[in-house]
Short mmCIF file of C-alpha atoms in Angstrom, two decimals:
data_model
loop_
_atom_site.label_atom_id
_atom_site.label_comp_id
_atom_site.label_asym_id
_atom_site.label_seq_id
_atom_site.Cartn_x
_atom_site.Cartn_y
_atom_site.Cartn_z
CA MET A 1 106.83 95.73 107.10
CA LYS A 2 109.37 97.59 108.86
CA SER A 3 108.06 100.33 106.93
CA VAL A 4 104.57 99.63 108.03
CA SER A 5 104.63 98.79 111.42
CA ARG A 6 107.33 102.57 111.99
CA TYR A 7 104.31 104.71 109.52
CA GLY A 8 101.92 102.48 112.60
CA ALA A 9 104.06 104.39 115.38
CA ILE A 10 104.64 107.48 114.17
CA LEU A 11 100.21 108.19 112.84
CA VAL A 12 100.09 106.65 117.41
CA LEU A 13 102.07 109.42 118.24
CA ALA A 14 101.10 112.33 115.67
CA SER A 15 97.79 111.22 117.13
CA SER A 16 98.63 110.76 120.97
CA MET A 17 100.24 114.40 120.12
CA LEU A 18 96.88 116.41 118.32
CA PHE A 19 95.30 114.13 121.37
CA PHE A 20 96.83 116.26 124.45
CA ALA A 21 97.49 119.21 122.40
CA TYR A 22 93.59 120.04 121.99
CA ASP A 23 92.70 118.34 125.82
CA LEU A 24 95.88 121.23 127.43
CA ALA A 25 93.96 123.57 124.97
CA THR A 26 90.92 122.98 126.89
CA ASP A 27 91.96 122.45 130.10
CA LEU A 28 93.86 125.77 129.82
CA ALA A 29 90.05 128.14 128.06
CA ARG A 30 88.31 126.22 131.33
CA GLY A 31 90.87 127.08 133.83
CA LYS A 32 89.88 124.70 136.30
CA GLU A 33 92.50 122.32 135.75
CA GLY A 34 95.57 122.82 139.28
CA TYR A 35 98.92 123.88 137.67
CA LEU A 36 100.37 119.89 137.98
CA HIS A 37 97.84 118.63 136.08
CA LEU A 38 98.28 121.47 133.41
CA ALA A 39 102.47 120.99 133.74
CA VAL A 40 102.19 116.96 133.50
CA GLU A 41 100.18 116.90 130.13
CA PHE A 42 102.47 119.76 128.70
CA ILE A 43 105.39 117.59 129.62
CA VAL A 44 103.51 114.36 127.93
CA PHE A 45 102.81 116.97 125.58
CA VAL A 46 106.85 117.88 125.19
CA ALA A 47 108.45 114.52 125.12
CA ILE A 48 104.72 112.69 122.22
CA SER A 49 106.16 115.03 120.19
CA ALA A 50 110.79 115.15 120.16
CA VAL A 51 109.48 111.27 119.92
CA LEU A 52 107.07 112.04 117.24
CA LEU A 53 110.12 114.25 115.50
CA ARG A 54 112.69 111.36 116.02
CA GLU A 55 110.92 109.03 114.12
CA LEU A 56 109.95 111.52 111.45
CA TRP A 57 113.96 112.16 110.86
CA GLN A 58 114.55 108.28 110.65
CA LEU A 59 111.47 107.83 108.56
CA LYS A 60 113.42 110.71 106.19
CA ARG A 61 117.10 109.29 106.41
CA LEU A 62 115.87 105.98 106.06
CA ARG A 63 113.92 107.25 102.74
CA ARG A 64 117.15 109.04 101.45
CA ALA A 65 119.08 105.70 102.56
CA PHE A 66 117.08 103.56 100.10
CA ALA A 67 117.00 106.06 97.26
CA ALA A 68 120.93 105.91 97.52
CA GLU A 69 121.17 101.79 97.97
CA GLN A 70 118.61 101.64 94.86
CA ASP A 71 120.26 104.77 93.31
CA LYS A 72 124.47 102.27 93.52
CA ASN A 73 121.72 98.55 92.44
CA SER A 74 120.93 100.34 89.20
CA ARG A 75 124.69 101.48 88.29
CA LEU A 76 125.93 97.89 89.27
CA ALA A 77 123.41 96.73 87.47
CA GLY A 78 123.94 99.00 83.98
CA GLU A 79 127.98 97.75 84.80
CA LEU A 80 127.04 93.59 84.94
CA LEU A 81 125.35 94.04 81.77
CA SER A 82 128.01 95.81 80.32
CA VAL A 83 130.86 93.81 81.40
CA ILE A 84 128.38 90.77 79.89
CA GLN A 85 128.55 92.66 76.75
CA GLN A 86 131.86 93.08 76.55
CA GLN A 87 132.62 89.11 77.37
CA PHE A 88 130.25 88.66 74.78
CA THR A 89 132.09 89.77 71.96
CA ARG A 90 135.29 88.76 72.69
CA TRP A 91 133.75 85.25 72.44
CA HIS A 92 132.04 86.29 68.83
CA LEU A 93 128.53 86.58 69.45
CA SER A 94 125.90 87.66 66.73
CA PRO A 95 123.43 90.24 68.44
CA SER A 96 120.58 87.62 67.99
CA GLU A 97 123.02 84.84 69.81
CA ALA A 98 123.92 87.82 71.96
CA GLU A 99 119.71 88.45 73.46
CA ILE A 100 119.61 84.52 74.02
CA ALA A 101 122.86 84.30 75.88
CA LEU A 102 121.01 87.70 78.13
CA LEU A 103 117.58 85.93 78.49
CA LEU A 104 119.87 82.16 79.38
CA ILE A 105 121.48 83.98 82.17
CA ARG A 106 118.16 85.96 82.88
CA GLY A 107 116.66 81.88 83.43
CA LEU A 108 114.36 82.09 80.78
CA SER A 109 113.06 78.90 79.45
CA MET A 110 113.94 77.95 75.86
CA LYS A 111 110.37 77.96 75.33
CA GLU A 112 109.73 81.78 77.11
CA ILE A 113 113.09 82.85 74.69
CA ALA A 114 111.65 81.98 71.53
CA ALA A 115 107.57 83.38 73.33
CA ALA A 116 109.21 86.70 73.31
CA ARG A 117 111.26 87.07 70.29
CA GLN A 118 108.90 85.49 68.18
CA VAL A 119 110.85 82.43 66.80
CA LYS A 120 110.94 79.14 67.20
CA GLU A 121 112.57 76.98 69.50
CA LYS A 122 114.34 75.03 67.66
CA THR A 123 116.04 78.21 66.74
CA VAL A 124 116.27 79.58 70.26
CA ARG A 125 118.13 76.23 70.62
CA LEU A 126 120.04 76.11 67.81
CA GLN A 127 122.00 79.53 69.06
CA ALA A 128 122.13 78.82 72.09
CA SER A 129 124.63 75.71 71.26
CA ALA A 130 126.46 77.98 69.20
CA VAL A 131 126.81 80.28 72.61
CA TYR A 132 127.54 77.51 74.29
CA ALA A 133 130.04 76.21 71.90
CA LYS A 134 131.28 79.89 71.63
CA SER A 135 132.01 80.28 74.96
CA GLY A 136 133.34 76.91 75.70
CA CYS A 137 130.30 76.53 78.50
CA ALA A 138 128.31 73.41 78.67
CA GLY A 139 125.03 75.56 79.82
CA ARG A 140 123.02 77.38 80.89
CA HIS A 141 123.45 76.78 84.03
CA GLU A 142 127.40 77.07 83.00
CA LEU A 143 127.31 80.19 81.22
CA SER A 144 125.61 82.21 84.32
CA ALA A 145 128.08 81.00 87.07
CA TYR A 146 130.62 81.92 84.41
CA PHE A 147 129.57 85.56 84.73
CA ILE A 148 128.46 84.51 89.46
CA GLU A 149 131.40 83.73 89.76
CA ASP A 150 132.84 86.31 88.78
CA LEU A 151 131.02 89.29 90.74
CA MET A 152 131.65 86.85 93.08
CA SER A 153 135.73 86.72 93.56
CA ASN A 154 134.98 90.72 93.54
CA LEU A 155 133.84 90.37 97.14
#
């Protein structure tokens, strides 16, 4: 929402700047306006131009910061996935069990996992039970909490 209002402000400033530039140019061309009137219009034009440039600079800075945060989040997500997969290896999960575990951590239901993997729900339940047994977790919430608690302790 803040970005939309920032674009709106930039649009208003750009429109105002163009209006004053046009008005100043026509006043100069007609030669009927006094120096004070022209000076005031010029000062307003310069002020609006300065504010517009500042807003554009701020927008560029915010875009760079946003891109950097997105990049950081992508790297962290990749690192988290790597940590999760390493733990799955320590628990000796099969590739199918590891996939089930990851989908459970992501919050998918048994039915959704079965549909995504194109297997029966009973198969998913059996593999989930194997995941819980190998991990020592009582269920999906404890499985998810295992990794979340580890993240929270590093904050």
